[in-house]
JSON list of C-alpha atoms in Angstrom, two decimals:
[
{"chain": "A", "resi": 591, "resn": "MET", "atom": "CA", "xyz": [-0.06, -0.04, 0.15]},
{"chain": "A", "resi": 592, "resn": "ASP", "atom": "CA", "xyz": [1.55, 3.36, -0.99]},
{"chain": "A", "resi": 593, "resn": "ILE", "atom": "CA", "xyz": [1.24, 6.42, 1.10]},
{"chain": "A", "resi": 594, "resn": "GLU", "atom": "CA", "xyz": [-1.57, 8.03, -0.89]},
{"chain": "A", "resi": 595, "resn": "SER", "atom": "CA", "xyz": [-3.53, 4.97, -0.36]},
{"chain": "A", "resi": 596, "resn": "ALA", "atom": "CA", "xyz": [-2.96, 4.79, 3.39]},
{"chain": "A", "resi": 597, "resn": "LYS", "atom": "CA", "xyz": [-3.86, 8.75, 3.69]},
{"chain": "A", "resi": 598, "resn": "THR", "atom": "CA", "xyz": [-7.04, 8.04, 1.94]},
{"chain": "A", "resi": 599, "resn": "ALA", "atom": "CA", "xyz": [-7.93, 5.07, 3.83]},
{"chain": "A", "resi": 600, "resn": "ILE", "atom": "CA", "xyz": [-7.03, 6.99, 7.22]},
{"chain": "A", "resi": 601, "resn": "THR", "atom": "CA", "xyz": [-9.12, 9.98, 6.01]},
{"chain": "A", "resi": 602, "resn": "VAL", "atom": "CA", "xyz": [-12.23, 7.70, 5.26]},
{"chain": "A", "resi": 603, "resn": "LEU", "atom": "CA", "xyz": [-11.86, 5.70, 8.52]},
{"chain": "A", "resi": 604, "resn": "SER", "atom": "CA", "xyz": [-11.57, 9.15, 10.39]},
{"chain": "A", "resi": 605, "resn": "ALA", "atom": "CA", "xyz": [-14.62, 10.62, 8.58]},
{"chain": "A", "resi": 606, "resn": "VAL", "atom": "CA", "xyz": [-16.39, 7.49, 9.86]},
{"chain": "A", "resi": 607, "resn": "VAL", "atom": "CA", "xyz": [-15.02, 6.82, 13.24]},
{"chain": "A", "resi": 608, "resn": "ILE", "atom": "CA", "xyz": [-14.95, 10.12, 14.84]},
{"chain": "A", "resi": 609, "resn": "PRO", "atom": "CA", "xyz": [-18.51, 10.94, 14.37]},
{"chain": "A", "resi": 610, "resn": "VAL", "atom": "CA", "xyz": [-19.46, 7.47, 15.59]},
{"chain": "A", "resi": 611, "resn": "LEU", "atom": "CA", "xyz": [-17.37, 7.90, 18.56]},
{"chain": "A", "resi": 612, "resn": "LEU", "atom": "CA", "xyz": [-18.68, 11.43, 19.31]},
{"chain": "A", "resi": 613, "resn": "ALA", "atom": "CA", "xyz": [-22.20, 10.11, 19.02]},
{"chain": "A", "resi": 614, "resn": "TYR", "atom": "CA", "xyz": [-21.64, 7.31, 21.37]},
{"chain": "A", "resi": 615, "resn": "LEU", "atom": "CA", "xyz": [-19.97, 9.64, 23.87]},
{"chain": "A", "resi": 616, "resn": "GLY", "atom": "CA", "xyz": [-22.53, 12.19, 23.78]},
{"chain": "A", "resi": 617, "resn": "SER", "atom": "CA", "xyz": [-25.17, 9.62, 24.29]},
{"chain": "A", "resi": 618, "resn": "ARG", "atom": "CA", "xyz": [-23.39, 8.04, 27.28]},
{"chain": "A", "resi": 619, "resn": "PHE", "atom": "CA", "xyz": [-23.28, 11.52, 28.91]},
{"chain": "A", "resi": 620, "resn": "THR", "atom": "CA", "xyz": [-26.91, 12.28, 28.38]},
{"chain": "A", "resi": 621, "resn": "ASN", "atom": "CA", "xyz": [-27.80, 8.77, 29.73]},
{"chain": "A", "resi": 622, "resn": "VAL", "atom": "CA", "xyz": [-25.70, 9.66, 32.71]},
{"chain": "A", "resi": 623, "resn": "GLN", "atom": "CA", "xyz": [-27.15, 13.11, 33.26]},
{"chain": "A", "resi": 624, "resn": "LYS", "atom": "CA", "xyz": [-30.78, 11.46, 33.13]},
{"chain": "A", "resi": 625, "resn": "GLU", "atom": "CA", "xyz": [-29.76, 8.94, 35.45]},
{"chain": "A", "resi": 626, "resn": "ARG", "atom": "CA", "xyz": [-28.65, 11.60, 37.88]},
{"chain": "A", "resi": 627, "resn": "ASP", "atom": "CA", "xyz": [-31.81, 13.60, 37.35]},
{"chain": "A", "resi": 628, "resn": "ILE", "atom": "CA", "xyz": [-33.75, 10.52, 38.27]},
{"chain": "A", "resi": 629, "resn": "GLN", "atom": "CA", "xyz": [-31.71, 9.94, 41.53]},
{"chain": "A", "resi": 630, "resn": "ALA", "atom": "CA", "xyz": [-32.29, 13.64, 42.44]},
{"chain": "A", "resi": 631, "resn": "GLN", "atom": "CA", "xyz": [-35.96, 13.16, 42.06]},
{"chain": "A", "resi": 632, "resn": "PHE", "atom": "CA", "xyz": [-35.97, 9.90, 44.27]},
{"chain": "A", "resi": 633, "resn": "VAL", "atom": "CA", "xyz": [-33.58, 11.76, 46.91]},
{"chain": "A", "resi": 634, "resn": "LYS", "atom": "CA", "xyz": [-36.20, 14.71, 46.85]},
{"chain": "A", "resi": 635, "resn": "ILE", "atom": "CA", "xyz": [-39.28, 12.26, 47.21]},
{"chain": "A", "resi": 636, "resn": "ALA", "atom": "CA", "xyz": [-37.23, 10.91, 50.23]},
{"chain": "A", "resi": 637, "resn": "VAL", "atom": "CA", "xyz": [-36.55, 13.98, 51.58]},
{"chain": "A", "resi": 638, "resn": "ASP", "atom": "CA", "xyz": [-40.30, 14.85, 51.51]},
{"chain": "A", "resi": 639, "resn": "ILE", "atom": "CA", "xyz": [-41.14, 11.54, 53.21]},
{"chain": "A", "resi": 640, "resn": "LEU", "atom": "CA", "xyz": [-38.71, 12.16, 55.77]},
{"chain": "A", "resi": 641, "resn": "GLN", "atom": "CA", "xyz": [-40.32, 15.52, 56.65]},
{"chain": "A", "resi": 642, "resn": "ALA", "atom": "CA", "xyz": [-43.37, 14.05, 58.08]},
{"chain": "A", "resi": 643, "resn": "PRO", "atom": "CA", "xyz": [-43.22, 13.12, 61.63]},
{"chain": "A", "resi": 644, "resn": "PRO", "atom": "CA", "xyz": [-42.52, 9.23, 62.19]},
{"chain": "A", "resi": 645, "resn": "SER", "atom": "CA", "xyz": [-45.40, 7.01, 63.07]},
{"chain": "A", "resi": 646, "resn": "ALA", "atom": "CA", "xyz": [-46.12, 3.38, 62.88]},
{"chain": "A", "resi": 647, "resn": "GLU", "atom": "CA", "xyz": [-47.94, 3.89, 59.74]},
{"chain": "A", "resi": 648, "resn": "ASN", "atom": "CA", "xyz": [-45.18, 5.20, 57.81]},
{"chain": "A", "resi": 649, "resn": "ARG", "atom": "CA", "xyz": [-42.38, 3.09, 59.12]},
{"chain": "A", "resi": 650, "resn": "ASN", "atom": "CA", "xyz": [-41.94, 1.14, 56.03]},
{"chain": "A", "resi": 651, "resn": "VAL", "atom": "CA", "xyz": [-41.93, 4.13, 53.79]},
{"chain": "A", "resi": 652, "resn": "ARG", "atom": "CA", "xyz": [-39.28, 6.01, 56.12]},
{"chain": "A", "resi": 653, "resn": "GLU", "atom": "CA", "xyz": [-37.07, 2.83, 55.76]},
{"chain": "A", "resi": 654, "resn": "TRP", "atom": "CA", "xyz": [-37.38, 3.12, 52.01]},
{"chain": "A", "resi": 655, "resn": "ALA", "atom": "CA", "xyz": [-36.62, 6.70, 52.05]},
{"chain": "A", "resi": 656, "resn": "THR", "atom": "CA", "xyz": [-33.42, 6.14, 54.24]},
{"chain": "A", "resi": 657, "resn": "GLN", "atom": "CA", "xyz": [-32.25, 3.39, 51.99]},
{"chain": "A", "resi": 658, "resn": "ILE", "atom": "CA", "xyz": [-32.65, 6.08, 48.80]},
{"chain": "A", "resi": 659, "resn": "ILE", "atom": "CA", "xyz": [-30.82, 8.74, 50.58]},
{"chain": "A", "resi": 660, "resn": "ASN", "atom": "CA", "xyz": [-28.14, 6.41, 51.67]},
{"chain": "A", "resi": 661, "resn": "LYS", "atom": "CA", "xyz": [-27.69, 5.11, 48.27]},
{"chain": "A", "resi": 662, "resn": "TYR", "atom": "CA", "xyz": [-27.81, 8.33, 46.36]},
{"chain": "A", "resi": 663, "resn": "SER", "atom": "CA", "xyz": [-26.41, 10.97, 48.72]},
{"chain": "A", "resi": 664, "resn": "GLY", "atom": "CA", "xyz": [-22.80, 10.25, 48.38]},
{"chain": "A", "resi": 665, "resn": "VAL", "atom": "CA", "xyz": [-22.44, 10.23, 52.03]},
{"chain": "A", "resi": 666, "resn": "PRO", "atom": "CA", "xyz": [-23.75, 6.81, 53.72]},
{"chain": "A", "resi": 667, "resn": "LEU", "atom": "CA", "xyz": [-25.84, 7.40, 56.88]},
{"chain": "A", "resi": 668, "resn": "SER", "atom": "CA", "xyz": [-24.60, 5.49, 59.92]},
{"chain": "A", "resi": 669, "resn": "SER", "atom": "CA", "xyz": [-26.80, 2.82, 61.18]},
{"chain": "A", "resi": 670, "resn": "GLU", "atom": "CA", "xyz": [-27.66, 5.27, 64.04]},
{"chain": "A", "resi": 671, "resn": "ALA", "atom": "CA", "xyz": [-28.66, 8.08, 61.70]},
{"chain": "A", "resi": 672, "resn": "ARG", "atom": "CA", "xyz": [-31.00, 5.71, 59.78]},
{"chain": "A", "resi": 673, "resn": "ARG", "atom": "CA", "xyz": [-32.63, 4.49, 62.71]},
{"chain": "A", "resi": 674, "resn": "ASP", "atom": "CA", "xyz": [-33.09, 7.89, 64.29]},
{"chain": "A", "resi": 675, "resn": "LEU", "atom": "CA", "xyz": [-34.64, 9.01, 60.81]},
{"chain": "A", "resi": 676, "resn": "ILE", "atom": "CA", "xyz": [-37.17, 5.96, 60.56]},
{"chain": "A", "resi": 677, "resn": "GLU", "atom": "CA", "xyz": [-38.10, 6.04, 64.29]},
{"chain": "A", "resi": 678, "resn": "SER", "atom": "CA", "xyz": [-37.83, 9.58, 65.70]},
{"chain": "A", "resi": 679, "resn": "VAL", "atom": "CA", "xyz": [-36.39, 12.63, 63.77]},
{"chain": "A", "resi": 680, "resn": "PRO", "atom": "CA", "xyz": [-38.19, 14.36, 60.84]},
{"chain": "A", "resi": 681, "resn": "ILE", "atom": "CA", "xyz": [-35.72, 16.32, 58.67]},
{"chain": "A", "resi": 682, "resn": "SER", "atom": "CA", "xyz": [-36.42, 19.45, 56.51]},
{"chain": "A", "resi": 683, "resn": "ALA", "atom": "CA", "xyz": [-35.07, 20.30, 52.81]},
{"chain": "A", "resi": 684, "resn": "LEU", "atom": "CA", "xyz": [-33.25, 23.16, 54.72]},
{"chain": "A", "resi": 685, "resn": "GLU", "atom": "CA", "xyz": [-31.14, 20.88, 57.01]},
{"chain": "A", "resi": 686, "resn": "PHE", "atom": "CA", "xyz": [-30.67, 18.42, 54.10]},
{"chain": "A", "resi": 687, "resn": "GLY", "atom": "CA", "xyz": [-29.34, 21.29, 51.67]},
{"chain": "A", "resi": 688, "resn": "LEU", "atom": "CA", "xyz": [-26.87, 22.52, 54.42]},
{"chain": "A", "resi": 689, "resn": "LYS", "atom": "CA", "xyz": [-25.42, 19.12, 54.93]},
{"chain": "A", "resi": 690, "resn": "TYR", "atom": "CA", "xyz": [-25.29, 18.47, 51.30]},
{"chain": "A", "resi": 691, "resn": "ALA", "atom": "CA", "xyz": [-23.82, 22.04, 50.28]},
{"chain": "A", "resi": 692, "resn": "ALA", "atom": "CA", "xyz": [-21.27, 21.80, 53.22]},
{"chain": "A", "resi": 693, "resn": "SER", "atom": "CA", "xyz": [-19.79, 18.96, 51.16]},
{"chain": "A", "resi": 694, "resn": "ALA", "atom": "CA", "xyz": [-19.17, 21.11, 48.13]},
{"chain": "A", "resi": 695, "resn": "PRO", "atom": "CA", "xyz": [-15.66, 22.39, 47.52]},
{"chain": "A", "resi": 696, "resn": "SER", "atom": "CA", "xyz": [-15.26, 25.81, 48.43]},
{"chain": "A", "resi": 697, "resn": "ALA", "atom": "CA", "xyz": [-14.10, 27.37, 45.24]},
{"chain": "A", "resi": 698, "resn": "THR", "atom": "CA", "xyz": [-17.72, 25.88, 44.00]},
{"chain": "A", "resi": 699, "resn": "VAL", "atom": "CA", "xyz": [-19.50, 27.58, 47.06]},
{"chain": "A", "resi": 700, "resn": "ASP", "atom": "CA", "xyz": [-17.97, 30.87, 46.36]},
{"chain": "A", "resi": 701, "resn": "LYS", "atom": "CA", "xyz": [-18.60, 30.86, 42.76]},
{"chain": "A", "resi": 702, "resn": "VAL", "atom": "CA", "xyz": [-22.31, 29.67, 43.05]},
{"chain": "A", "resi": 703, "resn": "GLN", "atom": "CA", "xyz": [-22.90, 32.10, 45.91]},
{"chain": "A", "resi": 704, "resn": "ASP", "atom": "CA", "xyz": [-21.73, 35.03, 43.76]},
{"chain": "A", "resi": 705, "resn": "ALA", "atom": "CA", "xyz": [-23.75, 34.07, 40.78]},
{"chain": "A", "resi": 706, "resn": "LEU", "atom": "CA", "xyz": [-26.89, 33.69, 43.18]},
{"chain": "A", "resi": 707, "resn": "ARG", "atom": "CA", "xyz": [-26.05, 37.28, 44.71]},
{"chain": "A", "resi": 708, "resn": "GLN", "atom": "CA", "xyz": [-25.88, 38.56, 41.14]},
{"chain": "A", "resi": 709, "resn": "LEU", "atom": "CA", "xyz": [-29.07, 36.94, 40.09]},
{"chain": "A", "resi": 710, "resn": "GLY", "atom": "CA", "xyz": [-30.99, 38.34, 43.03]},
{"chain": "A", "resi": 711, "resn": "TYR", "atom": "CA", "xyz": [-31.50, 35.05, 44.91]},
{"chain": "A", "resi": 712, "resn": "LEU", "atom": "CA", "xyz": [-28.87, 35.84, 47.68]},
{"chain": "A", "resi": 713, "resn": "THR", "atom": "CA", "xyz": [-28.88, 39.08, 49.34]},
{"chain": "A", "resi": 714, "resn": "GLY", "atom": "CA", "xyz": [-25.95, 40.43, 51.15]},
{"chain": "A", "resi": 715, "resn": "PRO", "atom": "CA", "xyz": [-22.38, 39.41, 50.51]},
{"chain": "A", "resi": 716, "resn": "ALA", "atom": "CA", "xyz": [-21.22, 36.00, 49.48]},
{"chain": "A", "resi": 717, "resn": "THR", "atom": "CA", "xyz": [-19.77, 34.47, 52.56]},
{"chain": "A", "resi": 718, "resn": "GLY", "atom": "CA", "xyz": [-17.74, 31.62, 51.00]},
{"chain": "A", "resi": 719, "resn": "HIS", "atom": "CA", "xyz": [-19.80, 28.97, 53.25]},
{"chain": "A", "resi": 720, "resn": "ALA", "atom": "CA", "xyz": [-22.65, 27.04, 52.75]},
{"chain": "A", "resi": 721, "resn": "ASP", "atom": "CA", "xyz": [-25.05, 28.61, 54.95]},
{"chain": "A", "resi": 722, "resn": "GLN", "atom": "CA", "xyz": [-28.67, 28.93, 55.72]},
{"chain": "A", "resi": 723, "resn": "ALA", "atom": "CA", "xyz": [-28.90, 31.79, 53.41]},
{"chain": "A", "resi": 724, "resn": "MET", "atom": "CA", "xyz": [-27.32, 29.97, 50.46]},
{"chain": "A", "resi": 725, "resn": "VAL", "atom": "CA", "xyz": [-29.45, 27.03, 50.87]},
{"chain": "A", "resi": 726, "resn": "GLU", "atom": "CA", "xyz": [-32.75, 28.97, 50.97]},
{"chain": "A", "resi": 727, "resn": "ALA", "atom": "CA", "xyz": [-31.48, 30.77, 47.68]},
{"chain": "A", "resi": 728, "resn": "LEU", "atom": "CA", "xyz": [-30.68, 27.45, 46.16]},
{"chain": "A", "resi": 729, "resn": "ILE", "atom": "CA", "xyz": [-34.18, 26.26, 46.92]},
{"chain": "A", "resi": 730, "resn": "ALA", "atom": "CA", "xyz": [-35.70, 29.49, 45.45]},
{"chain": "A", "resi": 731, "resn": "PHE", "atom": "CA", "xyz": [-33.57, 29.21, 42.33]},
{"chain": "A", "resi": 732, "resn": "GLN", "atom": "CA", "xyz": [-34.34, 25.40, 42.07]},
{"chain": "A", "resi": 733, "resn": "ARG", "atom": "CA", "xyz": [-38.04, 26.12, 42.25]},
{"chain": "A", "resi": 734, "resn": "GLU", "atom": "CA", "xyz": [-38.21, 28.89, 39.99]},
{"chain": "A", "resi": 735, "resn": "HIS", "atom": "CA", "xyz": [-36.34, 27.07, 37.29]},
{"chain": "A", "resi": 736, "resn": "GLY", "atom": "CA", "xyz": [-38.27, 23.71, 37.71]},
{"chain": "A", "resi": 737, "resn": "MET", "atom": "CA", "xyz": [-35.71, 21.90, 39.51]},
{"chain": "A", "resi": 738, "resn": "VAL", "atom": "CA", "xyz": [-36.00, 19.44, 42.53]},
{"chain": "A", "resi": 739, "resn": "ALA", "atom": "CA", "xyz": [-35.92, 21.96, 45.34]},
{"chain": "A", "resi": 740, "resn": "ASP", "atom": "CA", "xyz": [-33.95, 20.30, 47.83]},
{"chain": "A", "resi": 741, "resn": "GLY", "atom": "CA", "xyz": [-31.11, 23.07, 48.47]},
{"chain": "A", "resi": 742, "resn": "ALA", "atom": "CA", "xyz": [-28.43, 20.74, 47.41]},
{"chain": "A", "resi": 743, "resn": "LEU", "atom": "CA", "xyz": [-25.53, 22.17, 45.53]},
{"chain": "A", "resi": 744, "resn": "GLY", "atom": "CA", "xyz": [-24.88, 19.33, 43.20]},
{"chain": "A", "resi": 745, "resn": "PRO", "atom": "CA", "xyz": [-23.36, 19.47, 39.35]},
{"chain": "A", "resi": 746, "resn": "SER", "atom": "CA", "xyz": [-26.89, 20.07, 37.79]},
{"chain": "A", "resi": 747, "resn": "THR", "atom": "CA", "xyz": [-27.82, 23.07, 39.97]},
{"chain": "A", "resi": 748, "resn": "GLU", "atom": "CA", "xyz": [-24.17, 24.61, 39.89]},
{"chain": "A", "resi": 749, "resn": "ALA", "atom": "CA", "xyz": [-24.60, 24.26, 36.08]},
{"chain": "A", "resi": 750, "resn": "ALA", "atom": "CA", "xyz": [-27.97, 25.50, 35.99]},
{"chain": "A", "resi": 751, "resn": "VAL", "atom": "CA", "xyz": [-27.03, 28.77, 38.36]},
{"chain": "A", "resi": 752, "resn": "LEU", "atom": "CA", "xyz": [-24.12, 29.43, 36.34]},
{"chain": "A", "resi": 753, "resn": "ALA", "atom": "CA", "xyz": [-25.80, 29.31, 33.12]},
{"chain": "A", "resi": 754, "resn": "ALA", "atom": "CA", "xyz": [-28.62, 31.52, 34.24]},
{"chain": "A", "resi": 755, "resn": "LEU", "atom": "CA", "xyz": [-25.97, 34.08, 35.11]},
{"chain": "A", "resi": 756, "resn": "ALA", "atom": "CA", "xyz": [-24.03, 33.73, 31.72]},
{"chain": "A", "resi": 757, "resn": "ALA", "atom": "CA", "xyz": [-27.68, 34.49, 29.99]},
{"chain": "A", "resi": 758, "resn": "GLN", "atom": "CA", "xyz": [-28.31, 37.42, 32.30]},
{"chain": "A", "resi": 759, "resn": "GLN", "atom": "CA", "xyz": [-24.94, 38.76, 31.51]},
{"chain": "A", "resi": 760, "resn": "GLN", "atom": "CA", "xyz": [-25.31, 38.13, 27.88]},
{"chain": "A", "resi": 761, "resn": "GLY", "atom": "CA", "xyz": [-28.87, 39.87, 28.08]},
{"chain": "A", "resi": 762, "resn": "SER", "atom": "CA", "xyz": [-27.38, 43.06, 29.57]}
]
């Protein structure tokens, strides 16, 4: 095979392989994002369930809710925490959001707080800490943008906040 034939073969192969590979990777990324969104919906349902006071009638569903949080939160609950949630302690979305936001890297918290402030969801200065004001701002943003309003600062919420700020700045 001469060099020209090899170049032609490589060009044809590139024209086929690269688009197929990009389509495959794009599809995988989309599927992973959809799965994360579904997981976030389950966590929201679980948090909603655990906001009700525990009773004998809701024990089984509270057990399910703690399993969901344990599976999808990224930080496993201790056996004592699971028992408390099932038997005696209702939680709030605010508490959940505070715990979840506190695990975000400080650079992410800084960037999102500043964006929330510029968008008008957070009043006062950005503190650089995942605090109650930030979680309340996240919940308001999430509600207004049709997201799961759990106050959690996950990748989807971070991307949505930053995209909203970019859109606002382009519109200005």
